[in-house]
Amino acid sequence: MRIVMIGAGYVGLVSGACLADFGHEVVCVEVDESKVAKLRQGRVPIYEPGLSELVLANQAAGRLAFTTNLEAAGRGAEAIFIAVGTPSLAEVGSADMRFVHEAARNIANVVENFTVVVIKSTVPIGAGDEVERIIAERAPREKFAVVSNPEFLREGAAIADFKRPDRVVIGVEDDRAREVMRQIYQPIERNDGPIVYTSRRSSEMIKYASNVFLAMKVTFINEIADLCERLGADVLDVSHGIGLDDRIGRKFLNPGPGFGGSCFPKDTLALTKLAAEAKAPIRLVETLVDVNDKRKTAMAAKIVGACGGSVAGKRIAVLGLTYKPKTDDMRDAPSLVIVPELQAAGAHVVAYDPEGVGTAKSLLPGVEFADNAYACLNGADAGVVITEWDEFRALDLARVKACLAAPIIVDLRNIYPIEAMKALGFRYVCVGRGFGGEG
Ligand code: UDX
């Protein structure tokens, strides 16, 4: 199939490269000329494990190209994907649909033969109808069909999630479009990957409901962790014990400093707005948004408490800035709340992140950046783990203690064993691990 992917960001670039790897001819259309120039040279501007190799291999095979020109790319395409951003509208919280609507208007100008317009961006329920209306203003309705095909890609595992998905969801109400989508995802169908065909609105709802449920699951274990600290239970055992129930499942039960990223925060907020407008307020989600926001601030207080109640004039070493490991993405990262709170309390913060420093520098003024974990910890009055990068798990803990001016570690991701930390003489503060975890 000849496919156009509008948007070469985290979702569009991964989706385009994977579809090319399925054997389709893909052209990614990106408005940012400098990004197109880099991509044409095989330089991938985001950090996603395996993506550079996938892009280069498919460019070399002549299946993947990049352009700013939708006019040229779109003519003759059997499917045009919309994979542009739908960020939260500031103050309001609902999804900003400007870029999706702009793409729809541009697509209308290039529709010649029957074209399937595939919305991969996360959009409010019913947004597909608006896209259809916009295109129909300029293109005959029989010449196109709008389909919902949400992504379920986790950053850091996006390629695997695309190629071996738990499910592909397709919201389609046109038989011709359904056949095109079946051909596009044939490689997954062949591998018995379940493809869920449903209505467009149900597909849009599946995306929001999935993300919001996962965010709720994380928020649930975070609150259980706080309770464990008060009552002397160990949240890791609790998480294991409840997760073995296959009605609950073991994933997304790791407590931490709160969820971040480009999806959970915006999707939870957007759904609460959508529900309120629909006069069906989703109060559970309204609460989780508030709980998650407050948690990030509470983590800063936890760090201050671990330092004896004050960080004024102290050097605090922060390991990990990105919202999760295996990405350079800083969007809504807990560090963006925790670090300024520590600075406001008088701390001098030195930070290290394997991939996020380039982005973080402009977001965290006044922070000193180190080149590696040990340099970051050197001379610090406490070390704080915010993001659970594997390289932090592998640190030589005796060397960590020797670097620190005071043997205090606040581990917001429970990556170190309590017993080993105690045996080495650390004041070890972690999340939800009973009375011992309070250090
Ligand atoms: C998420 C969804 O998983 C994905 O399906 C959707 O398409 C996009 O949003 P992503 O944002 O990449 O993917 O990250 P994910 O791994 O889901 O983590 C989201 C947030 O939850 C991160 O801040 C992470 O640190 C946090 N999290 C996740 C926890 O705190 N504990 C967990 O057990 C899992």
Coordinates of C-alpha atoms and ligand atoms in Angstrom, one line a residue:
M1 CA 0.0 0.0 0.0
R2 CA 1.0 3.6 -0.6
I3 CA 0.8 5.4 2.8
V4 CA 1.3 9.0 3.9
M5 CA 2.0 9.7 7.5
I6 CA 1.4 13.3 8.5
G7 CA 3.6 14.1 11.5
A8 CA 7.1 12.6 12.2
G9 CA 7.1 12.8 16.0
Y10 CA 7.2 10.0 18.5
V11 CA 4.1 8.4 17.1
G12 CA 4.3 9.3 13.4
L13 CA 7.9 8.3 12.9
V14 CA 7.6 5.0 14.7
S15 CA 4.4 4.2 12.9
G16 CA 5.7 5.2 9.5
A17 CA 9.0 3.3 9.9
C18 CA 7.1 0.1 11.1
L19 CA 4.6 0.3 8.3
A20 CA 7.4 0.6 5.9
D21 CA 9.0 -2.4 7.5
F22 CA 5.8 -4.3 6.9
G23 CA 6.5 -3.7 3.2
H24 CA 4.3 -0.7 2.5
E25 CA 5.6 2.4 0.7
V26 CA 5.5 5.2 3.3
V27 CA 6.1 9.0 3.0
C28 CA 6.3 10.9 6.2
V29 CA 5.1 14.5 5.8
E30 CA 6.6 16.9 8.3
V31 CA 6.2 20.7 8.4
D32 CA 9.6 21.2 10.1
E33 CA 12.1 21.5 7.2
S34 CA 15.1 21.1 9.4
K35 CA 13.6 17.9 10.8
V36 CA 13.0 16.6 7.3
A37 CA 16.5 17.4 6.3
K38 CA 17.9 15.5 9.3
L39 CA 15.6 12.5 8.6
R40 CA 16.7 12.4 5.0
Q41 CA 20.2 12.1 6.2
G42 CA 19.1 9.2 8.4
R43 CA 19.4 11.3 11.6
V44 CA 16.5 10.5 13.9
P45 CA 15.8 13.6 16.2
I46 CA 14.3 11.5 19.0
Y47 CA 15.7 8.8 21.3
E48 CA 13.7 5.6 20.8
P49 CA 15.6 2.3 21.0
G50 CA 16.0 0.7 17.5
L51 CA 14.3 3.5 15.6
S52 CA 17.4 4.9 13.9
E53 CA 18.2 1.4 12.5
L54 CA 14.6 0.9 11.4
V55 CA 14.5 4.3 9.6
L56 CA 17.9 3.8 7.9
A57 CA 17.0 0.2 6.7
N58 CA 13.7 1.2 5.2
Q59 CA 15.1 4.4 3.6
A60 CA 17.8 2.2 2.0
A61 CA 15.1 -0.2 0.8
G62 CA 13.3 2.7 -0.8
R63 CA 10.2 2.2 1.3
L64 CA 10.4 5.2 3.6
A65 CA 10.8 8.9 2.5
F66 CA 10.4 12.3 4.1
T67 CA 9.0 15.5 2.8
T68 CA 7.3 18.7 3.7
N69 CA 5.1 18.5 0.6
L70 CA 1.8 16.8 1.2
E71 CA 0.5 17.8 -2.2
A72 CA 3.1 15.6 -4.0
A73 CA 3.1 12.8 -1.4
G74 CA -0.7 12.6 -0.9
R75 CA -1.8 12.1 -4.5
G76 CA -2.3 8.4 -5.2
A77 CA -1.9 7.4 -1.5
E78 CA -4.4 4.7 -0.5
A79 CA -4.2 5.9 3.1
I80 CA -3.2 9.1 4.8
F81 CA -2.5 8.9 8.5
I82 CA -2.9 11.9 10.8
A83 CA -0.2 11.5 13.6
V84 CA 0.1 15.1 14.7
G85 CA 0.2 16.3 18.3
T86 CA -3.0 17.0 20.3
P87 CA -1.5 18.7 23.3
S88 CA -3.6 20.0 26.2
L89 CA -5.1 23.4 25.7
A90 CA -3.5 25.6 28.4
E91 CA -5.8 26.4 31.3
V92 CA -8.7 24.5 29.7
G93 CA -7.2 21.0 29.6
S94 CA -9.1 19.7 26.6
A95 CA -7.2 18.5 23.6
D96 CA -5.9 21.1 21.2
M97 CA -7.3 20.0 17.8
R98 CA -5.7 22.7 15.7
F99 CA -3.1 20.5 14.1
V100 CA -5.5 17.7 13.3
H101 CA -8.0 20.1 11.7
E102 CA -5.1 21.7 9.7
A103 CA -4.1 18.3 8.4
A104 CA -7.7 17.5 7.5
R105 CA -8.0 20.7 5.4
N106 CA -4.7 19.9 3.7
I107 CA -5.8 16.3 3.0
A108 CA -9.0 17.5 1.4
N109 CA -6.9 19.2 -1.3
V110 CA -5.1 16.1 -2.3
V111 CA -7.9 13.5 -2.3
E112 CA -8.2 12.1 -5.9
N113 CA -9.0 8.4 -5.8
F114 CA -10.7 6.7 -2.8
T115 CA -8.5 7.6 0.2
V116 CA -8.7 6.3 3.7
V117 CA -8.0 9.1 6.2
V118 CA -6.6 7.4 9.4
I119 CA -6.6 9.3 12.7
K120 CA -3.8 7.9 14.8
S121 CA -3.5 11.0 17.0
T122 CA -5.3 10.7 20.3
V123 CA -8.5 12.7 19.8
P124 CA -11.7 13.3 21.8
I125 CA -14.6 11.0 21.2
G126 CA -16.5 12.3 18.2
A127 CA -13.5 14.1 16.7
G128 CA -13.6 11.8 13.6
D129 CA -16.9 13.3 12.7
E130 CA -15.4 16.8 12.7
V131 CA -12.5 15.7 10.6
E132 CA -15.0 14.1 8.1
R133 CA -17.0 17.4 8.0
I134 CA -13.9 19.4 7.3
I135 CA -12.7 17.2 4.5
A136 CA -16.2 17.0 3.0
E137 CA -16.1 20.8 2.6
R138 CA -13.6 20.3 -0.2
A139 CA -13.7 16.7 -1.3
P140 CA -16.6 14.5 -2.4
R141 CA -17.7 12.2 0.4
E142 CA -17.5 9.1 -1.8
K143 CA -13.8 9.8 -2.4
F144 CA -12.7 9.3 1.2
A145 CA -13.5 7.7 4.5
V146 CA -12.3 8.7 8.0
V147 CA -11.1 5.9 10.3
S148 CA -9.9 5.8 13.9
N149 CA -6.7 3.8 14.6
P150 CA -5.3 4.9 17.9
E151 CA -1.8 4.0 19.0
F152 CA -0.8 2.1 22.1
L153 CA 2.9 2.8 21.9
R154 CA 5.0 3.0 25.1
E155 CA 8.0 5.3 24.7
G156 CA 11.1 3.1 25.0
A157 CA 9.2 0.1 23.7
A158 CA 7.3 1.7 20.8
I159 CA 8.6 -0.5 18.0
A160 CA 7.8 -3.7 19.8
D161 CA 4.4 -2.3 20.8
F162 CA 3.7 -1.5 17.1
K163 CA 4.9 -4.8 15.6
R164 CA 3.6 -7.1 18.3
P165 CA 0.6 -5.3 19.8
D166 CA -1.8 -6.7 22.3
R167 CA -4.4 -5.5 19.8
V168 CA -5.0 -3.2 16.9
V169 CA -8.1 -1.1 17.2
I170 CA -9.8 0.1 14.1
G171 CA -12.9 2.4 14.2
V172 CA -14.4 2.1 10.7
E173 CA -17.9 2.5 9.2
D174 CA -17.1 2.0 5.5
D175 CA -16.5 -1.4 3.9
R176 CA -13.9 -0.1 1.4
A177 CA -12.0 1.5 4.2
R178 CA -12.1 -1.6 6.3
E179 CA -10.5 -3.6 3.4
V180 CA -7.7 -1.0 3.1
M181 CA -7.0 -1.2 6.8
R182 CA -7.1 -5.0 6.7
Q183 CA -4.4 -4.9 4.0
I184 CA -2.3 -2.3 5.9
Y185 CA -2.3 -4.5 9.1
Q186 CA -2.1 -7.9 7.3
P187 CA 1.4 -8.7 8.8
I188 CA -0.2 -8.4 12.3
E189 CA -3.3 -10.3 11.3
R190 CA -1.0 -13.1 9.9
N191 CA 0.7 -13.3 13.3
D192 CA -2.7 -13.7 15.0
G193 CA -2.5 -10.2 16.4
P194 CA -6.1 -9.5 17.4
I195 CA -7.6 -6.7 15.3
V196 CA -10.7 -5.1 16.9
Y197 CA -13.1 -3.6 14.4
T198 CA -15.6 -1.2 15.9
S199 CA -17.2 2.1 15.4
R200 CA -15.1 5.3 15.2
R201 CA -16.4 6.6 18.5
S202 CA -15.9 3.4 20.3
S203 CA -12.3 3.3 18.9
E204 CA -11.7 6.8 20.2
M205 CA -13.2 5.8 23.6
I206 CA -11.0 2.7 23.8
K207 CA -7.9 4.8 23.5
Y208 CA -8.9 7.2 26.2
A209 CA -10.3 4.5 28.5
S210 CA -7.1 2.5 28.1
N211 CA -4.7 5.3 29.0
V212 CA -6.9 6.6 31.8
F213 CA -7.3 3.1 33.3
L214 CA -3.5 2.6 33.3
A215 CA -3.0 6.0 34.9
M216 CA -5.6 5.1 37.5
K217 CA -3.8 1.8 38.2
V218 CA -0.5 3.6 38.7
T219 CA -2.1 6.2 41.0
F220 CA -3.8 3.4 42.9
I221 CA -0.5 1.7 43.8
N222 CA 1.0 5.1 44.6
E223 CA -1.6 5.7 47.2
I224 CA -1.4 2.1 48.5
A225 CA 2.4 2.8 48.8
D226 CA 1.8 5.8 51.1
L227 CA -0.5 3.7 53.2
C228 CA 2.1 0.9 53.4
E229 CA 4.6 3.4 54.8
R230 CA 2.2 4.4 57.5
L231 CA 1.1 0.9 58.4
G232 CA 4.4 -1.0 58.0
A233 CA 3.5 -3.1 54.9
D234 CA 5.8 -3.5 51.9
V235 CA 4.2 -2.3 48.7
L236 CA 6.4 -4.5 46.5
D237 CA 5.0 -7.6 48.2
V238 CA 1.5 -6.1 48.1
S239 CA 1.9 -5.3 44.4
H240 CA 3.1 -8.8 43.7
G241 CA 0.4 -10.4 45.8
I242 CA -2.5 -8.5 44.1
G243 CA -0.9 -8.7 40.6
L244 CA -1.0 -12.5 40.6
D245 CA -4.8 -12.2 40.3
D246 CA -5.2 -12.2 36.6
R247 CA -8.2 -9.9 36.9
I248 CA -5.8 -7.3 38.2
G249 CA -2.5 -8.2 36.4
R250 CA 1.1 -7.5 37.4
K251 CA 1.9 -4.6 35.2
F252 CA 1.6 -0.9 36.1
L253 CA 1.8 -1.6 39.8
N254 CA 5.2 -0.1 40.4
P255 CA 4.9 2.9 42.8
G256 CA 6.9 6.1 41.9
P257 CA 6.8 9.9 42.0
G258 CA 3.7 10.1 39.9
F259 CA 3.0 9.6 36.2
G260 CA 4.2 12.0 33.5
G261 CA 4.8 11.8 29.7
S262 CA 3.0 13.1 26.7
C263 CA -0.1 11.0 27.2
F264 CA -1.3 10.1 30.7
P265 CA -1.4 13.7 31.9
K266 CA -3.1 15.1 28.8
D267 CA -5.5 12.2 28.3
T268 CA -6.7 12.1 31.9
L269 CA -7.4 15.8 31.8
A270 CA -9.0 15.7 28.4
L271 CA -11.3 12.9 29.4
T272 CA -12.5 14.8 32.5
K273 CA -13.3 17.8 30.4
L274 CA -15.1 15.8 27.8
A275 CA -17.1 14.0 30.5
A276 CA -18.0 17.2 32.2
E277 CA -19.2 18.7 28.9
A278 CA -21.2 15.5 28.3
K279 CA -22.9 16.0 31.7
A280 CA -21.4 12.6 32.8
P281 CA -18.6 13.8 35.1
I282 CA -15.9 11.1 35.5
R283 CA -15.1 11.8 39.2
L284 CA -12.6 8.9 39.6
V285 CA -10.4 10.5 36.9
E286 CA -10.9 14.0 38.3
T287 CA -9.6 12.7 41.6
L288 CA -6.6 10.9 40.1
V289 CA -5.5 14.0 38.2
D290 CA -5.4 15.9 41.5
V291 CA -3.7 13.0 43.4
N292 CA -1.0 12.7 40.7
D293 CA -0.3 16.4 40.7
K294 CA 0.0 16.6 44.4
R295 CA 2.2 13.5 44.6
K296 CA 5.1 15.2 42.7
T297 CA 5.1 18.0 45.3
A298 CA 4.9 15.5 48.1
M299 CA 8.0 13.8 46.7
A300 CA 10.0 17.0 47.2
A301 CA 8.8 17.1 50.8
K302 CA 9.9 13.4 51.2
I303 CA 13.4 14.4 50.1
V304 CA 13.5 17.4 52.5
G305 CA 12.4 15.0 55.3
A306 CA 15.1 12.6 54.5
C307 CA 17.7 15.4 54.8
G308 CA 16.6 16.2 58.3
G309 CA 13.9 18.7 57.5
S310 CA 15.9 21.2 55.5
V311 CA 17.8 21.3 52.2
A312 CA 18.8 24.9 52.6
G313 CA 22.4 25.3 51.4
K314 CA 22.7 21.6 50.6
R315 CA 23.9 20.0 47.4
I316 CA 21.3 17.5 46.2
A317 CA 22.2 15.1 43.5
V318 CA 19.3 14.0 41.2
L319 CA 19.7 10.8 39.1
G320 CA 17.2 10.7 36.3
L321 CA 15.1 13.6 34.8
T322 CA 13.1 12.0 32.0
Y323 CA 9.5 10.9 32.9
K324 CA 10.6 7.3 32.4
P325 CA 13.7 5.4 31.3
K326 CA 14.7 4.6 27.6
T327 CA 13.5 8.0 26.4
D328 CA 14.7 11.6 26.2
D329 CA 11.2 12.9 26.7
M330 CA 10.8 15.4 29.5
R331 CA 7.1 16.1 29.0
D332 CA 5.3 16.4 32.4
A333 CA 8.3 14.6 34.0
P334 CA 8.0 14.6 37.8
S335 CA 11.5 16.1 37.9
L336 CA 10.0 19.3 36.5
V337 CA 8.1 19.7 39.8
I338 CA 10.5 18.1 42.3
V339 CA 13.7 19.9 41.3
P340 CA 12.2 23.5 41.4
E341 CA 10.7 22.6 44.8
L342 CA 14.1 21.6 46.1
Q343 CA 15.6 24.8 44.7
A344 CA 12.9 26.9 46.3
A345 CA 13.7 25.2 49.6
G346 CA 17.3 26.5 49.2
A347 CA 19.0 23.4 47.7
H348 CA 21.7 23.5 45.0
V349 CA 20.7 20.7 42.6
V350 CA 23.1 18.8 40.4
A351 CA 21.5 16.4 38.0
Y352 CA 22.4 13.6 35.5
D353 CA 20.3 11.7 33.0
P354 CA 21.6 9.4 30.3
E355 CA 19.4 10.9 27.5
G356 CA 17.4 13.8 28.9
V357 CA 20.0 16.5 29.7
G358 CA 19.8 18.1 26.3
T359 CA 16.1 18.8 26.7
A360 CA 16.2 19.3 30.4
K361 CA 18.8 22.1 30.3
S362 CA 16.3 24.6 29.0
L363 CA 13.6 23.4 31.4
L364 CA 15.5 23.5 34.7
P365 CA 17.3 26.8 35.1
G366 CA 19.8 27.0 37.9
V367 CA 20.5 23.2 37.9
E368 CA 24.1 22.0 37.5
F369 CA 24.5 19.1 35.1
A370 CA 27.0 16.3 35.5
D371 CA 28.3 13.9 32.8
N372 CA 27.7 10.7 34.8
A373 CA 26.1 9.4 37.9
Y374 CA 29.2 9.3 40.1
A375 CA 30.2 12.8 39.2
C376 CA 26.7 13.9 39.9
L377 CA 26.8 12.3 43.4
N378 CA 30.3 13.5 44.2
G379 CA 30.2 15.7 47.3
A380 CA 26.4 15.8 47.5
D381 CA 24.5 15.9 50.8
A382 CA 22.0 13.4 49.4
G383 CA 21.3 11.4 46.3
V384 CA 17.8 11.2 44.8
V385 CA 16.7 8.6 42.1
I386 CA 13.7 10.0 40.1
T387 CA 13.9 7.9 36.9
E388 CA 14.7 4.2 37.0
W389 CA 17.4 4.0 34.3
D390 CA 19.1 0.6 34.3
E391 CA 22.5 2.2 34.7
F392 CA 21.4 3.5 38.1
R393 CA 20.5 0.0 39.2
A394 CA 24.0 -1.1 38.3
L395 CA 25.9 1.5 40.3
D396 CA 28.5 0.3 42.8
L397 CA 26.7 1.2 46.0
A398 CA 29.9 1.3 48.1
R399 CA 31.3 3.8 45.6
V400 CA 28.1 5.8 45.7
K401 CA 28.5 6.0 49.5
A402 CA 32.1 7.1 49.1
C403 CA 31.1 9.9 46.6
L404 CA 28.4 11.3 48.9
A405 CA 29.2 13.9 51.6
A406 CA 26.4 12.3 53.6
P407 CA 25.1 8.7 53.1
I408 CA 21.5 9.6 52.2
I409 CA 19.7 8.1 49.3
V410 CA 16.1 8.8 48.4
D411 CA 15.0 6.2 45.9
L412 CA 11.6 7.2 44.4
R413 CA 11.6 4.1 42.2
N414 CA 12.6 1.4 44.7
I415 CA 15.5 0.3 42.5
Y416 CA 17.8 -0.6 45.4
P417 CA 17.4 -3.5 48.0
I418 CA 16.6 -2.1 51.5
E419 CA 18.8 -4.7 53.2
A420 CA 21.9 -3.9 51.2
M421 CA 21.4 -0.2 51.6
K422 CA 21.1 -0.6 55.4
A423 CA 24.1 -2.9 55.6
L424 CA 26.2 -0.3 53.8
G425 CA 25.1 2.3 56.4
F426 CA 22.9 4.5 54.1
R427 CA 19.9 6.5 55.4
Y428 CA 17.7 4.9 52.7
V429 CA 14.3 6.4 52.0
C430 CA 12.1 4.8 49.4
V431 CA 8.4 4.4 48.4
G432 CA 6.0 2.3 50.4
R433 CA 8.4 -0.2 51.8
G434 CA 7.1 -0.4 55.3
F435 CA 8.7 1.3 58.4
G436 CA 12.2 0.2 57.1
G437 CA 11.7 2.1 53.9
E438 CA 11.5 5.4 55.7
G439 CA 15.2 5.1 56.6
Ligands
UDX1 C1 1.5 5.4 27.7 C2 0.7 4.1 27.4 O1 1.3 3.0 28.1 C3 0.7 3.8 25.9 O2 -0.1 2.7 25.7 C4 0.1 5.0 25.2 O3 0.0 4.8 23.8 C5 0.9 6.3 25.5 O4 1.0 6.5 26.9 P1 4.1 6.0 27.8 O5 3.6 7.4 28.2 O6 5.2 5.9 26.8 O7 2.8 5.1 27.3 O8 4.6 5.4 29.2 P2 4.2 4.3 30.2 O9 5.3 3.3 30.2 O10 2.8 3.9 30.0 O11 4.3 5.1 31.6 C6 3.5 6.2 31.8 C7 3.8 6.9 33.1 O12 3.4 6.0 34.2 C8 5.3 7.1 33.3 O13 5.5 8.4 34.0 C9 5.8 6.0 34.2 O14 6.9 6.4 35.0 C10 4.5 5.8 35.0 N1 4.4 4.4 35.5 C11 4.2 3.4 34.7 C12 4.6 4.2 36.9 O15 4.8 5.1 37.7 N2 4.5 2.9 37.4 C13 4.2 1.8 36.6 O16 4.1 0.7 37.1 C14 4.1 2.1 35.2

